[in-house]
Amino acid sequence: MKITIGKKLAIGFSIVILLSLLLGLISYLSLSGINKDYDETLVRNGQIKRVLNLQYHLMRIMDDVATMLLHKKLYKLDDLKKEMAIFKKYLKEYGNPNNADAAEREYYLKIKKLSNEYFTVVFKVVNLGKDKKWGEALKLSDEMEERIIDKKLLPLLAKSRKDAEEDIAKINHEVEADLKMSFILIISFLSLSILLGTVTAIIITRMISRPINSSVGFANLISDRDLTAIVQNKDLKRKDEIGSLTHALKNMKDNLVNIVTEMSMVASTLATS
């Protein structure tokens, strides 16, 4: 099978291109993993923000109830209901399956149960206020804050926030490790690509230049009327254009030798006649 110089060059370039594609694939896979971790970080940050909103609006509800009990007057009930609605809105977003993992869904169910229990007691306090039973309302409110808010709901929100922050720290650590590994892989494959590309270029260059130089040297000897010059046998065995050139030069030299031999024989015949 005849392998031309062009095919050899194509093979060399194909090796370099293949290595470049492999390097690009490794870079893409590395960046894909980092992007996934980044998206997960955004989700966890969103959950932390929702927990902070839940804590903030819970405090607003507690302040409204405390103000009502302090002044023994039913006012800003619409604001109280509005704060409860906002709290429920953020709670629903917190428990959304698109935002929450299994652990956060469990937190969501517990927070929802405790907040519903808390809101039920708040409405009881309001109803006691409407009946002017402020003493009972204050007692019920204090018991509620100690039993539900201080001992359960607030610690649960704090624990949820802490877990999300720990997840972010873990993800950031993984991203840092992935970046280091990606950097090492990219540098390694880039160095390998450069090395193999250089070696391939040197080999192909030597495969082409050496026999050409040999053929040039052979042709120069013939031009200097040295018909004893011989071509390299390995060049004759080549199956490419250089092999064809070497055969052509050898045939030319053989033909010249035959011509000179014939002329010598004719000259000898003429001299003896």
Coordinates of C-alpha atoms in Angstrom, one line a residue:
M1 CA 0.0 0.0 0.0
K2 CA 1.4 3.4 -1.0
I3 CA 1.5 5.9 1.8
T4 CA 2.1 9.3 0.5
I5 CA 3.9 12.2 2.3
G6 CA 0.6 14.0 2.4
K7 CA -1.0 11.0 4.2
K8 CA 1.9 11.0 6.7
L9 CA 1.4 14.7 7.4
A10 CA -2.3 14.2 7.7
I11 CA -1.7 11.4 10.3
G12 CA 0.6 13.7 12.3
F13 CA -1.9 16.6 12.2
S14 CA -4.7 14.2 13.1
I15 CA -2.8 13.1 16.3
V16 CA -2.3 16.8 17.3
I17 CA -6.0 17.6 16.6
L18 CA -7.2 14.5 18.5
L19 CA -5.1 15.5 21.5
S20 CA -6.5 19.0 21.3
L21 CA -10.1 17.7 21.2
L22 CA -9.3 15.4 24.2
L23 CA -8.0 18.5 26.0
G24 CA -11.1 20.4 25.1
L25 CA -13.4 17.5 26.3
I26 CA -11.6 17.4 29.7
S27 CA -11.9 21.1 30.1
Y28 CA -15.6 20.9 29.2
L29 CA -16.3 18.1 31.6
S30 CA -14.4 19.9 34.4
L31 CA -16.3 23.2 33.8
S32 CA -19.6 21.3 33.7
G33 CA -19.0 19.9 37.1
I34 CA -18.0 23.3 38.5
N35 CA -21.1 24.9 36.9
K36 CA -23.3 22.3 38.5
D37 CA -21.7 23.0 41.9
Y38 CA -22.2 26.7 41.3
D39 CA -25.9 26.2 40.6
E40 CA -26.2 24.2 43.8
T41 CA -24.6 27.0 45.7
L42 CA -27.1 29.4 44.3
V43 CA -29.9 27.2 45.5
R44 CA -28.5 26.9 49.0
N45 CA -28.0 30.6 49.1
G46 CA -31.6 31.1 48.1
Q47 CA -32.7 28.8 50.9
I48 CA -30.6 30.8 53.5
K49 CA -32.3 34.0 52.3
R50 CA -35.7 32.4 52.7
V51 CA -34.8 31.2 56.2
L52 CA -33.7 34.8 57.1
N53 CA -37.0 36.1 55.7
L54 CA -38.9 33.5 57.8
Q55 CA -37.1 34.6 60.9
Y56 CA -37.6 38.3 60.1
H57 CA -41.4 38.0 59.5
L58 CA -41.8 35.7 62.5
M59 CA -40.2 38.4 64.7
R60 CA -42.5 41.0 63.1
I61 CA -45.5 38.8 64.0
M62 CA -44.3 38.4 67.6
D63 CA -43.7 42.2 67.8
D64 CA -47.3 42.9 66.6
V65 CA -48.7 40.5 69.1
A66 CA -46.5 41.9 71.9
T67 CA -47.5 45.5 71.0
M68 CA -51.2 44.5 71.1
L69 CA -50.9 42.9 74.5
L70 CA -48.8 45.8 75.8
H71 CA -51.3 48.4 74.9
K72 CA -54.3 46.1 75.4
K73 CA -55.8 47.3 72.1
L74 CA -56.7 45.5 68.9
Y75 CA -55.1 47.4 66.2
K76 CA -53.1 46.7 63.0
L77 CA -54.8 43.3 62.7
D78 CA -54.5 43.7 58.9
D79 CA -50.7 44.1 59.3
L80 CA -50.6 41.0 61.5
K81 CA -52.5 39.0 58.9
K82 CA -50.3 40.4 56.1
E83 CA -47.1 39.3 58.0
M84 CA -48.6 35.8 58.4
A85 CA -49.4 35.6 54.7
I86 CA -45.8 36.7 53.8
F87 CA -44.4 34.1 56.2
K88 CA -46.5 31.4 54.6
K89 CA -45.3 32.6 51.1
Y90 CA -41.6 32.3 52.0
L91 CA -42.3 29.0 53.8
K92 CA -43.9 27.6 50.6
E93 CA -41.0 28.7 48.5
Y94 CA -38.6 27.1 51.1
G95 CA -40.4 23.8 50.7
N96 CA -40.6 23.9 46.9
P97 CA -39.1 20.7 45.6
N98 CA -37.1 22.7 43.1
N99 CA -35.3 24.5 46.0
A100 CA -35.3 21.9 48.8
D101 CA -33.5 18.6 49.2
A102 CA -34.8 15.8 51.3
A103 CA -33.4 17.2 54.5
E104 CA -34.9 20.7 53.8
R105 CA -38.3 19.1 53.0
E106 CA -38.2 17.6 56.4
Y107 CA -37.4 21.0 57.9
Y108 CA -40.2 22.5 55.9
L109 CA -42.8 20.0 57.2
K110 CA -41.7 20.6 60.8
I111 CA -41.7 24.4 60.4
K112 CA -45.1 24.3 58.7
K113 CA -46.6 22.3 61.6
L114 CA -45.1 24.6 64.3
S115 CA -46.0 27.8 62.5
N116 CA -49.6 26.6 62.0
E117 CA -49.8 25.8 65.6
Y118 CA -48.4 29.2 66.5
F119 CA -50.8 31.0 64.2
T120 CA -53.7 29.1 65.8
V121 CA -52.6 30.4 69.2
V122 CA -52.2 33.9 67.8
F123 CA -55.8 34.0 66.7
K124 CA -56.9 32.7 70.1
V125 CA -55.0 35.6 71.6
V126 CA -56.7 38.0 69.3
N127 CA -60.1 36.5 70.2
L128 CA -59.3 36.8 73.9
G129 CA -58.4 40.5 73.2
K130 CA -61.7 41.0 71.5
D131 CA -63.4 39.7 74.7
K132 CA -61.2 42.0 76.8
K133 CA -59.5 39.0 78.5
W134 CA -56.1 40.5 78.3
G135 CA -54.7 38.6 81.2
E136 CA -55.6 35.3 79.7
A137 CA -54.3 36.5 76.4
L138 CA -50.9 37.5 77.8
K139 CA -50.6 34.2 79.7
L140 CA -51.4 32.2 76.6
S141 CA -49.0 34.3 74.5
D142 CA -46.1 33.8 77.0
E143 CA -46.7 30.1 77.1
M144 CA -46.9 30.0 73.3
E145 CA -43.6 31.8 72.9
E146 CA -41.8 29.6 75.4
R147 CA -43.3 26.3 74.2
I148 CA -43.4 26.8 70.4
I149 CA -41.2 29.8 69.5
D150 CA -38.2 29.7 71.8
K151 CA -37.9 26.0 72.2
K152 CA -38.9 24.7 68.8
L153 CA -39.5 27.1 65.9
L154 CA -36.6 29.5 66.2
P155 CA -34.0 26.7 66.9
L156 CA -35.4 24.8 63.9
L157 CA -35.0 27.8 61.6
A158 CA -31.4 28.4 63.0
K159 CA -30.6 24.7 62.4
S160 CA -31.9 24.8 58.8
R161 CA -29.8 27.9 58.1
K162 CA -26.7 26.3 59.6
D163 CA -27.1 23.2 57.5
A164 CA -27.5 25.2 54.4
E165 CA -24.3 27.2 55.2
E166 CA -22.4 24.0 55.9
D167 CA -23.6 22.6 52.5
I168 CA -22.3 25.8 50.8
A169 CA -18.9 25.4 52.6
K170 CA -18.8 21.8 51.5
I171 CA -19.7 22.7 47.9
N172 CA -17.1 25.5 47.9
H173 CA -14.5 23.0 49.1
E174 CA -15.4 20.6 46.3
V175 CA -15.3 23.4 43.7
E176 CA -11.8 24.4 44.9
A177 CA -10.7 20.8 44.6
D178 CA -12.3 20.4 41.2
L179 CA -10.6 23.6 40.0
K180 CA -7.2 22.3 41.2
M181 CA -7.7 18.9 39.5
S182 CA -9.0 20.6 36.3
F183 CA -5.9 22.8 36.3
I184 CA -3.6 19.9 36.7
L185 CA -5.4 17.8 34.0
I186 CA -5.4 20.7 31.6
I187 CA -1.8 21.6 32.1
S188 CA -0.8 17.9 31.9
F189 CA -2.7 17.3 28.6
L190 CA -1.6 20.6 27.2
S191 CA 2.0 19.7 27.9
L192 CA 1.5 16.2 26.5
S193 CA -0.1 17.7 23.4
I194 CA 2.8 20.1 22.9
L195 CA 5.3 17.2 23.5
L196 CA 3.6 14.8 21.2
G197 CA 3.0 17.5 18.6
T198 CA 6.7 18.4 18.7
V199 CA 7.9 14.8 18.5
T200 CA 5.5 14.1 15.7
A201 CA 6.7 17.2 13.8
I202 CA 10.3 16.2 14.3
I203 CA 9.7 12.6 13.2
I204 CA 7.8 13.6 10.1
T205 CA 10.4 16.3 9.2
R206 CA 13.2 13.7 9.5
M207 CA 11.2 11.2 7.5
I208 CA 10.9 13.7 4.7
S209 CA 14.1 15.8 4.9
R210 CA 16.7 12.9 5.3
P211 CA 15.8 11.0 2.2
I212 CA 15.5 14.2 0.2
N213 CA 18.9 15.3 1.4
S214 CA 20.2 11.8 0.4
S215 CA 18.6 12.1 -3.0
V216 CA 20.1 15.6 -3.5
G217 CA 23.5 14.3 -2.5
F218 CA 23.2 11.4 -5.0
A219 CA 22.1 13.8 -7.7
N220 CA 25.1 16.0 -7.0
L221 CA 27.5 13.1 -7.3
I222 CA 26.0 12.2 -10.7
S223 CA 26.3 15.8 -11.8
D224 CA 30.0 15.6 -10.8
R225 CA 30.3 12.5 -13.2
D226 CA 30.6 10.1 -10.3
L227 CA 28.7 7.1 -11.6
T228 CA 29.8 4.9 -8.7
A229 CA 27.3 6.7 -6.4
I230 CA 24.7 4.4 -5.0
V231 CA 21.3 5.2 -3.5
Q232 CA 20.2 4.1 0.0
N233 CA 18.4 0.7 -0.2
K234 CA 15.9 1.8 2.5
D235 CA 15.0 4.8 0.3
L236 CA 14.2 2.5 -2.5
K237 CA 11.9 0.5 -0.3
R238 CA 9.8 3.6 0.6
K239 CA 6.2 3.5 -0.7
D240 CA 5.8 7.3 -1.1
E241 CA 6.8 10.1 -3.5
I242 CA 10.4 10.0 -2.1
G243 CA 10.6 6.3 -3.0
S244 CA 9.5 7.1 -6.5
L245 CA 12.1 9.9 -6.8
T246 CA 14.8 7.6 -5.5
H247 CA 13.9 4.9 -8.1
A248 CA 13.9 7.6 -10.8
L249 CA 17.4 8.8 -9.8
K250 CA 18.7 5.2 -9.7
N251 CA 17.2 4.5 -13.2
M252 CA 18.8 7.7 -14.5
K253 CA 22.2 6.7 -13.1
D254 CA 21.8 3.1 -14.5
N255 CA 20.9 4.5 -17.9
L256 CA 23.9 6.9 -17.8
V257 CA 26.2 4.0 -16.9
N258 CA 24.8 2.0 -19.8
I259 CA 25.3 4.9 -22.2
V260 CA 28.9 5.4 -21.0
T261 CA 29.6 1.7 -21.3
E262 CA 28.2 1.5 -24.8
M263 CA 30.2 4.6 -25.8
S264 CA 33.3 3.1 -24.4
M265 CA 32.8 -0.1 -26.3
V266 CA 32.2 1.8 -29.5
A267 CA 35.3 3.9 -28.9
S268 CA 37.4 0.7 -28.3
T269 CA 36.0 -0.9 -31.5
L270 CA 36.9 2.2 -33.6
A271 CA 40.4 2.4 -32.0
T272 CA 41.2 -1.3 -33.0
S273 CA 39.9 -1.1 -36.5

